[in-house]
mmCIF file of C-alpha atoms in Angstrom:
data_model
loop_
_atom_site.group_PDB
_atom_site.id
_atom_site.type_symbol
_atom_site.label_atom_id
_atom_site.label_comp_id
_atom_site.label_asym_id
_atom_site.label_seq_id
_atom_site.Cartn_x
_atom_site.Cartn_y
_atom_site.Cartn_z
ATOM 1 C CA UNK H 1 0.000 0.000 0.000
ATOM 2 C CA UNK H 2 1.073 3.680 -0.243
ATOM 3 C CA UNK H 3 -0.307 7.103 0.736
ATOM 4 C CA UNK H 4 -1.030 9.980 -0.358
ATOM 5 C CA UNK H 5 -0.200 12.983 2.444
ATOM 6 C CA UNK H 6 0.008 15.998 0.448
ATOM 7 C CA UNK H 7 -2.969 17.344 -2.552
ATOM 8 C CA UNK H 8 -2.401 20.707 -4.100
ATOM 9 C CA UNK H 9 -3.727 22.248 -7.829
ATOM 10 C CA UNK H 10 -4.019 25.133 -9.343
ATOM 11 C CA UNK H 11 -7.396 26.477 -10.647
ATOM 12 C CA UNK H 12 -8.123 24.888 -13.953
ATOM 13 C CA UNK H 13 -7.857 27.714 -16.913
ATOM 14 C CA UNK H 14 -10.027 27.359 -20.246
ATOM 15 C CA UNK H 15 -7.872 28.023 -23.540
ATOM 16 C CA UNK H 16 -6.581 31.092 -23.926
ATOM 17 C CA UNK H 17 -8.110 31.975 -20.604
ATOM 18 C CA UNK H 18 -6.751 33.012 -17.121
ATOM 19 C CA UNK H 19 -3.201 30.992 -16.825
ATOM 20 C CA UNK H 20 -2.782 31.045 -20.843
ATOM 21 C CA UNK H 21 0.577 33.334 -19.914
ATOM 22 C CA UNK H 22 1.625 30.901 -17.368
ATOM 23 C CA UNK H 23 4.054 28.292 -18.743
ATOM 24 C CA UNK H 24 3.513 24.630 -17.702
ATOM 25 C CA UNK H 25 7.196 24.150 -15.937
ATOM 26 C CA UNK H 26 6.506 27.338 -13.903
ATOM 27 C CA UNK H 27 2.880 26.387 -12.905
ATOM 28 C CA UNK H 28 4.554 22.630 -11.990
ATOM 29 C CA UNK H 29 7.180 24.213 -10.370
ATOM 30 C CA UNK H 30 5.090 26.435 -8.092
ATOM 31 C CA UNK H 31 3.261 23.469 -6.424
ATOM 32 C CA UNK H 32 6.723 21.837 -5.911
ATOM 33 C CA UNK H 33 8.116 25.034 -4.079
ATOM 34 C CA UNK H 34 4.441 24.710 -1.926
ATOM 35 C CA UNK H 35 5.080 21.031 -1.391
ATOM 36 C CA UNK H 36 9.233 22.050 -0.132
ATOM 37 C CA UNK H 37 7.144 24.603 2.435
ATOM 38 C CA UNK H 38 4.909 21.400 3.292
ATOM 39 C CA UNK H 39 6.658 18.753 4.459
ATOM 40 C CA UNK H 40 8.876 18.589 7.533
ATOM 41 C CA UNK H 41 11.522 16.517 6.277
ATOM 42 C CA UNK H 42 14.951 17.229 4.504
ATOM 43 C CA UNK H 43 13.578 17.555 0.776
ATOM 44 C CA UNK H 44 16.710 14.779 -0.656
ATOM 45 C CA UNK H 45 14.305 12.043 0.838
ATOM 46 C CA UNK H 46 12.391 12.275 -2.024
ATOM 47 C CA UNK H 47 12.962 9.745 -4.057
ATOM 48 C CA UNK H 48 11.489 10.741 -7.260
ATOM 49 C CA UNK H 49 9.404 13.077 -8.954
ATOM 50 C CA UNK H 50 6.999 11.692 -11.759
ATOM 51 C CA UNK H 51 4.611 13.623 -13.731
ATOM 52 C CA UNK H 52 2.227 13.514 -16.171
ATOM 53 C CA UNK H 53 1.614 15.394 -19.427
ATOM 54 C CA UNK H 54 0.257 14.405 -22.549
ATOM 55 C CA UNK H 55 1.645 17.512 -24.811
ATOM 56 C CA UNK H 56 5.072 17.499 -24.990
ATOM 57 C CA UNK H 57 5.441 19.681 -27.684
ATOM 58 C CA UNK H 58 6.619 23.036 -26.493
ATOM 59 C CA UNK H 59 7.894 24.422 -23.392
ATOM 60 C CA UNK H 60 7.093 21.076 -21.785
ATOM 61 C CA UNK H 61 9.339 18.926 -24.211
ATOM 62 C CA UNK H 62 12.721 18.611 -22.522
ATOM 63 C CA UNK H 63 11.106 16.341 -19.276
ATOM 64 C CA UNK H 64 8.501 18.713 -17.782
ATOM 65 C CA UNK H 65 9.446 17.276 -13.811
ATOM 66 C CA UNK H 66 13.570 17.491 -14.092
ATOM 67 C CA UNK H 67 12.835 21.340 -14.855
ATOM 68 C CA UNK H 68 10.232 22.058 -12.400
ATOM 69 C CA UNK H 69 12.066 20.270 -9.932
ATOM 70 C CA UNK H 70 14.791 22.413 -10.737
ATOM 71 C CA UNK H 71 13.169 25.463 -11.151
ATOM 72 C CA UNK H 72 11.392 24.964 -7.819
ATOM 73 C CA UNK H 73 15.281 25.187 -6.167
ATOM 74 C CA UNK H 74 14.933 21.178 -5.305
ATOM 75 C CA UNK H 75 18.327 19.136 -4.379
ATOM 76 C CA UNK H 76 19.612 18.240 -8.220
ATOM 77 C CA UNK H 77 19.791 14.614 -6.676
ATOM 78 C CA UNK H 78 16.308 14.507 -6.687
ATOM 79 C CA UNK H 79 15.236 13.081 -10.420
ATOM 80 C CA UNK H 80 12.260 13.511 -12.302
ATOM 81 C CA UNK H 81 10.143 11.960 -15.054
ATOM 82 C CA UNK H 82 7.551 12.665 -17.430
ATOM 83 C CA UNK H 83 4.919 10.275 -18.816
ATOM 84 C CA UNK H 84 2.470 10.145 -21.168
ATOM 85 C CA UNK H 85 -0.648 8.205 -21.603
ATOM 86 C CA UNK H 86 -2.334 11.255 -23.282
ATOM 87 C CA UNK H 87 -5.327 12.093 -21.147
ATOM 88 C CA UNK H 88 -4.607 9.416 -18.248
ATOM 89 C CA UNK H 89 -1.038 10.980 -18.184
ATOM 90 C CA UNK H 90 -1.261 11.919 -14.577
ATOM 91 C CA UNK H 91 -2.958 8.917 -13.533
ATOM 92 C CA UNK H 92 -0.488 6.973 -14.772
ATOM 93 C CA UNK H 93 2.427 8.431 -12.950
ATOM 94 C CA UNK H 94 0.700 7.441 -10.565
ATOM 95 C CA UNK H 95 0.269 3.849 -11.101
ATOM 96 C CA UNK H 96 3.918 3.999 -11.213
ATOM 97 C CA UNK H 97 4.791 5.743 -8.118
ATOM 98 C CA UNK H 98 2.186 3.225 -6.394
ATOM 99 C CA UNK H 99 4.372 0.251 -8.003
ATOM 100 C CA UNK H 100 7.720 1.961 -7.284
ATOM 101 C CA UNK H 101 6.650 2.016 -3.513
ATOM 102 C CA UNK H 102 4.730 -1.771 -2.854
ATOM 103 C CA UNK H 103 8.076 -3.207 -4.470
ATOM 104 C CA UNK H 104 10.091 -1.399 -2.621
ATOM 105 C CA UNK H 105 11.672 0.838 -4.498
ATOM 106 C CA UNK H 106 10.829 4.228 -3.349
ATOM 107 C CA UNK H 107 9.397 5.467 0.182
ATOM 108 C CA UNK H 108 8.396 9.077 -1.194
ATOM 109 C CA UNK H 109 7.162 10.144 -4.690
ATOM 110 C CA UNK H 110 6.081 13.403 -5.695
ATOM 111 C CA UNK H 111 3.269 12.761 -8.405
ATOM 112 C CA UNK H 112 1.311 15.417 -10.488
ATOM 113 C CA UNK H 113 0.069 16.279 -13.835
ATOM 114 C CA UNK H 114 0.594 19.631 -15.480
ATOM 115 C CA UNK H 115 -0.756 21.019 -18.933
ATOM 116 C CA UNK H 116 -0.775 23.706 -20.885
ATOM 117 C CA UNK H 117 -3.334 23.359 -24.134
ATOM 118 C CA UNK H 118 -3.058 27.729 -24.519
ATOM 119 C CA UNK H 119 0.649 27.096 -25.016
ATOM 120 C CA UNK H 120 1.022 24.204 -27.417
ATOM 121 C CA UNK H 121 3.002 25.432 -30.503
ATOM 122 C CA UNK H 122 2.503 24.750 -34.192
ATOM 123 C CA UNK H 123 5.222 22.340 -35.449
ATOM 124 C CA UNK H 124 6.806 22.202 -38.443
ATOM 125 C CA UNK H 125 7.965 18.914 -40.159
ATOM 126 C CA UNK H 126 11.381 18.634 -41.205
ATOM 127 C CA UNK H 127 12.051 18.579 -45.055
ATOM 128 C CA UNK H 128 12.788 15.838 -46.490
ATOM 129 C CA UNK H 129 15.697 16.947 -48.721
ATOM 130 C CA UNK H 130 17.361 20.657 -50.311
ATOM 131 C CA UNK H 131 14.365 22.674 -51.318
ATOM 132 C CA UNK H 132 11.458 20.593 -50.183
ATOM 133 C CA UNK H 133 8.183 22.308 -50.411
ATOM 134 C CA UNK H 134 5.997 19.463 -48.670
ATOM 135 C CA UNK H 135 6.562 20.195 -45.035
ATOM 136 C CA UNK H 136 4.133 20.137 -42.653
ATOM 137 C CA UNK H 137 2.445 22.971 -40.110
ATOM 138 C CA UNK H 138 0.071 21.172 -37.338
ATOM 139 C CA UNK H 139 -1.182 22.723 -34.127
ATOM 140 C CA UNK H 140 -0.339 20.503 -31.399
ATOM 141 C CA UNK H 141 -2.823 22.020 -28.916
ATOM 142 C CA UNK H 142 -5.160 18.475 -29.709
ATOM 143 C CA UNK H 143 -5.629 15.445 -31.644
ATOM 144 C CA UNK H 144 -3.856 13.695 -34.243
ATOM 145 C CA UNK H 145 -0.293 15.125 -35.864
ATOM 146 C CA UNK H 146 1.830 13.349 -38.123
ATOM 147 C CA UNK H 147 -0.172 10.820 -38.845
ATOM 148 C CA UNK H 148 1.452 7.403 -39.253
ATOM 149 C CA UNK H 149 -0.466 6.058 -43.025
ATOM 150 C CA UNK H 150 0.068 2.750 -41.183
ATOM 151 C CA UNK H 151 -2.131 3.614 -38.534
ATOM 152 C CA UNK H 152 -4.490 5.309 -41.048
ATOM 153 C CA UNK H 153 -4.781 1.901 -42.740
ATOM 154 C CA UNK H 154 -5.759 -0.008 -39.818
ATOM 155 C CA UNK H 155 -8.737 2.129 -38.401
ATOM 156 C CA UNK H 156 -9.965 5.536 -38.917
ATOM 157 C CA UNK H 157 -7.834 8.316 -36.828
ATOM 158 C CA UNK H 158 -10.710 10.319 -35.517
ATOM 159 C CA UNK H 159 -10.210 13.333 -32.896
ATOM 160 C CA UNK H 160 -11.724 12.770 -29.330
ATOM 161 C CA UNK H 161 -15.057 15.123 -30.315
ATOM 162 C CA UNK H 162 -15.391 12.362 -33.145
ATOM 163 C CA UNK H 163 -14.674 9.257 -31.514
ATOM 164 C CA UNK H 164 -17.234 10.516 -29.080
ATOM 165 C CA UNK H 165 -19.857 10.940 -31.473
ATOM 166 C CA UNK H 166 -19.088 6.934 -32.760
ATOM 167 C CA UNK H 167 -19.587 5.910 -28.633
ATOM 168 C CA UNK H 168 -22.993 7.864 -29.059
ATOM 169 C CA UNK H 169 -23.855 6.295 -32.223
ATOM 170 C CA UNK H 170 -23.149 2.780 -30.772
ATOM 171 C CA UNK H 171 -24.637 3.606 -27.576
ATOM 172 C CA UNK H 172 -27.750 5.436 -28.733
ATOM 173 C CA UNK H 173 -26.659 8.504 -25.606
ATOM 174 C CA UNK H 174 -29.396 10.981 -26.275
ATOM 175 C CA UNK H 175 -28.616 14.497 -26.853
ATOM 176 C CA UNK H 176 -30.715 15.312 -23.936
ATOM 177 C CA UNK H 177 -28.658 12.782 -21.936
ATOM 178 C CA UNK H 178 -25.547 14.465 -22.337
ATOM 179 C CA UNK H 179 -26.740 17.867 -22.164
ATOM 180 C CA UNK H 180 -28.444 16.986 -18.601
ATOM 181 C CA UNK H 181 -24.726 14.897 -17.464
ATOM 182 C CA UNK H 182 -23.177 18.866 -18.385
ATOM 183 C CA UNK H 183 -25.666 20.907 -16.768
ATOM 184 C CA UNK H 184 -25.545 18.618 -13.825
ATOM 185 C CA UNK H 185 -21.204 18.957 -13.783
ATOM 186 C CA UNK H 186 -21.887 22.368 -13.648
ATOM 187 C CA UNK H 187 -24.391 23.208 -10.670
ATOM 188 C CA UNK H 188 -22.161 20.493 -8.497
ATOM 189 C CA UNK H 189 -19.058 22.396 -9.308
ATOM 190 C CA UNK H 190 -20.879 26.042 -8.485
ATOM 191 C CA UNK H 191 -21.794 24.596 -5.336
ATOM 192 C CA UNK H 192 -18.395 23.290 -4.164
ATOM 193 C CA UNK H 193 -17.531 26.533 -4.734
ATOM 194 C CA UNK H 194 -20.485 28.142 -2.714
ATOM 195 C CA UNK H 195 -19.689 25.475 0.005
ATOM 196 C CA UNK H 196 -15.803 26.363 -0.129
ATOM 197 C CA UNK H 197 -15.077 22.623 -0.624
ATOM 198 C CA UNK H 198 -11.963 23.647 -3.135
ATOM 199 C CA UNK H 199 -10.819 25.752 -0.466
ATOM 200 C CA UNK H 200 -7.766 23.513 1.174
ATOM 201 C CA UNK H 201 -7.263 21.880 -2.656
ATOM 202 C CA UNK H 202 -6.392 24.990 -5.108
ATOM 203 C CA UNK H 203 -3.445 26.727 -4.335
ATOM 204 C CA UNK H 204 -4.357 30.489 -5.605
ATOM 205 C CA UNK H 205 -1.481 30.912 -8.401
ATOM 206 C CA UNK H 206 -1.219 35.355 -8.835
ATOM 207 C CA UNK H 207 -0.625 36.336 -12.611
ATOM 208 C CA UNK H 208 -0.186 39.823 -14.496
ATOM 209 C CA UNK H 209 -3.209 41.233 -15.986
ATOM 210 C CA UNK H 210 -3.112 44.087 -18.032
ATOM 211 C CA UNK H 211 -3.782 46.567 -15.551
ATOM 212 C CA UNK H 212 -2.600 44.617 -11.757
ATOM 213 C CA UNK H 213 -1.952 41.463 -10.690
ATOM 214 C CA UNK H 214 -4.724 38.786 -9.692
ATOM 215 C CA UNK H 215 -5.176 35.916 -7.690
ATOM 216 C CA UNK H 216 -6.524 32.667 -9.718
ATOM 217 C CA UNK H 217 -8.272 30.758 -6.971
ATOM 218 C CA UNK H 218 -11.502 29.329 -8.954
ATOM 219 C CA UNK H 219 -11.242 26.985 -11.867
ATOM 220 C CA UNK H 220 -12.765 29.249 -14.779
ATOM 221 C CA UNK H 221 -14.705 26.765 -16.851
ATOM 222 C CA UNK H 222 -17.734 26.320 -14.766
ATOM 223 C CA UNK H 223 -20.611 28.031 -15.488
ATOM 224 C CA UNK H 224 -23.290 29.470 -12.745
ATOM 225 C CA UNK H 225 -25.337 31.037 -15.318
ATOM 226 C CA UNK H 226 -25.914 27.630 -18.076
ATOM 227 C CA UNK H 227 -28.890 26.215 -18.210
ATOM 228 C CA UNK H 228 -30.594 23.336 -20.014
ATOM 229 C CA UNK H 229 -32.301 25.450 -22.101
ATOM 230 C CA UNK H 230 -28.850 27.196 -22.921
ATOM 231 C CA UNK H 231 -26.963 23.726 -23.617
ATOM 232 C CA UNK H 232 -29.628 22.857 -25.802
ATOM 233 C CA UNK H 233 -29.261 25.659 -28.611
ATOM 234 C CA UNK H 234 -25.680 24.831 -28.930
ATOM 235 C CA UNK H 235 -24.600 24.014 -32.214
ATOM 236 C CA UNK H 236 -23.231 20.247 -32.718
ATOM 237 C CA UNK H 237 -19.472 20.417 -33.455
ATOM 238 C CA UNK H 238 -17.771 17.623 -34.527
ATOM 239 C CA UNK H 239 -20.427 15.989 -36.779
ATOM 240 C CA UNK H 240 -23.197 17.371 -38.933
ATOM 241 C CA UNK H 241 -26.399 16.242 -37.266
ATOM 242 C CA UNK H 242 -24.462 14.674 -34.261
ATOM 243 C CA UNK H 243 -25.031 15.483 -30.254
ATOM 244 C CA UNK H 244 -21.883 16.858 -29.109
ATOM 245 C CA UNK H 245 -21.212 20.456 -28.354
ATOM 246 C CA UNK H 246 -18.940 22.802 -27.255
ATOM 247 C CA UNK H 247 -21.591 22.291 -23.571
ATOM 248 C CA UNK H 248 -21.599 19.155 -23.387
ATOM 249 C CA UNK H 249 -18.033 18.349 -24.374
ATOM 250 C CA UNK H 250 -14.797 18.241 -21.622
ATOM 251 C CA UNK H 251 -13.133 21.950 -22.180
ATOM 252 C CA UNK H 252 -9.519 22.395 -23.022
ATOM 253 C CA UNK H 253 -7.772 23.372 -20.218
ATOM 254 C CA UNK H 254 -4.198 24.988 -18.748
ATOM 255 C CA UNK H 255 -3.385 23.648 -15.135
ATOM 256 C CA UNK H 256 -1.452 21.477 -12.627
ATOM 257 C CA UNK H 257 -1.529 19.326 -9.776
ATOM 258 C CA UNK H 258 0.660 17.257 -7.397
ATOM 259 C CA UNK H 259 0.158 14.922 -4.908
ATOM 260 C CA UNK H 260 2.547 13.584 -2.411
ATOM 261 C CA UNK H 261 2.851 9.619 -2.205
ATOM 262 C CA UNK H 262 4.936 7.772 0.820
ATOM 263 C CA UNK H 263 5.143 3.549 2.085
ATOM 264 C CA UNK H 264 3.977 3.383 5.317
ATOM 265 C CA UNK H 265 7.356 3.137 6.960
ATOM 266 C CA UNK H 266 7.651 6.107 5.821
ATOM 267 C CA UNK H 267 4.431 7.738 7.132
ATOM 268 C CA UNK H 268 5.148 6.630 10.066
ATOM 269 C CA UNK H 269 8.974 7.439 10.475
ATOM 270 C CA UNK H 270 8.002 11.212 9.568
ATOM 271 C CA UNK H 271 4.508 11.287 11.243
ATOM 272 C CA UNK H 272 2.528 12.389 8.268
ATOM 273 C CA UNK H 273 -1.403 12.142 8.179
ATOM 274 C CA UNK H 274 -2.826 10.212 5.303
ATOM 275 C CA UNK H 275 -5.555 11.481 3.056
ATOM 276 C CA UNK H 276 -5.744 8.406 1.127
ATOM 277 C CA UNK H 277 -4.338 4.868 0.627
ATOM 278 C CA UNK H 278 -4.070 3.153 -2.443
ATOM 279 C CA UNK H 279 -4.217 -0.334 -2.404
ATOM 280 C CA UNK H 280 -3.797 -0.909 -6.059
ATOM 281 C CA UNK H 281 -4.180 0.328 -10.086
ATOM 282 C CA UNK H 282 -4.861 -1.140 -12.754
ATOM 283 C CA UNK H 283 -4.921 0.168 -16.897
ATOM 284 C CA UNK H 284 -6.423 -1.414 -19.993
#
């Protein structure tokens, strides 16, 4: 078993929104420096420092958690690691800071996930010889680049918005379905916030504005004022006649978080409190 002692995030940003002048590394390394204020123990006990991301293609492309770590003024003996199972990136480092510690291992893992969709460049493929006039400009903020013609040949490469219109097609989701799922994401989120429940879990992240600085302490995608009458004038996005809008879709989003896993020996050497204990993980 392991557990998890230490929770922090930032508020979540929409694209282009609030933290779209934040890079990733910095908004990583800021909830490393909070975790350093945290813990009571000499920070070159922990072991290693694994994080998701699912990008990769910009200012998080040289191993997102060696330069946070860095940038947050840890020991340089402390390592780092990114991984990437695209949108179970951070739940993956996970997995393996859980399977580092049962086997013994590691005793203390800093985990987290950290993303910045505002910030993802366009790339440019390399030519292929002198004066090549085929190259390649992508955005890499989501979906498919470079596609492999293998791939293409073995099933269709659709984008997320399109492979979720194929699970509605096959699993006959109404329109009205989704649209009441959204609405219902949205009032439970509003009312965390009325209830303060976020308060101990965002850490409020300060950025320039164009007149002062501001305190980012409430994720910005939410929505008090949607309704299901709202949702349901949407336009459909990804397919003609299709269900899925822009309301009833996941947003894209700029953000991190970081969690703090130990063993037990551990826990109990340094007297920490648990706020959770895994007892496994599993991914198919």
């Amino acid at each position: 078993m392991s557990y998890i002692v230490y929770a922090k995030r930032t508020a979540m940003g929409k694209l282009g929104g609030i933290l779209a002048g934040v890079r990733v590394d910095d908004m990583l390394a800021y909830l490393l420096t909070d975790l350093k204020k945290y813990i009571t123990f000499d920070p070159s006990e922990i072991d290693d420092v694994i994080i998701g991301c699912a990008n990769q293609a910009g200012e998080d492309n040289r191993n997102l958690a060696r330069m946070s770590t860095l940038l947050a003024g840890f020991p340089y003996d402390v390592p780092g690691a990114t991984v990437n199972r695209l949108c179970g990136s951070s739940l993956e480092a996970l997995f393996d800071a859980h399977a580092k510690i049962i086997s013994g291992l590691c005793d203390c893992i800093a985990v987290g996930g950290a993303e910045s969709m505002s910030r993802a460049p366009y790339v440019l493929s390399k030519p292929e010889g002198p004066y090549d006039r085929n190259q390649k400009m992508v955005d890499s903020t989501f979906g498919w680049r470079f596609e492999n013609n293998k791939m293409k040949d073995l099933f269709p490469l659709l984008g997320m918005g399109q492979t979720a219109e194929e699970i509605q097609m096959k699993h006959q989701i109404s329109r009205i379905d989704q649209d009441q799922f959204a609405y219902s994401s949205h009032q439970k989120a509003i009312q965390a916030y009325r209830q303060n429940l976020f308060k101990d879990e965002i850490l409020p992240l300060t950025v320039a504005s164009k007149k002062d600085f501001i305190s980012i302490d409430k994720d910005e995608c939410p929505r008090e004022d949607t309704t299901l009458e709202k949702l349901a004038k949407l336009p459909t996005v990804f397919k003609k006649d299709g269900t899925v809008t822009a309301g009833n879709s996941s947003p894209m989003n700029d953000g991190a978080s970081l969690v703090l896993l130990v063993s037990e020996s551990f826990l109990k050497k340094h007297k920490l409190i648990p706020m959770m204990k895994i007892t496994g993980a599993a991914a198919r």
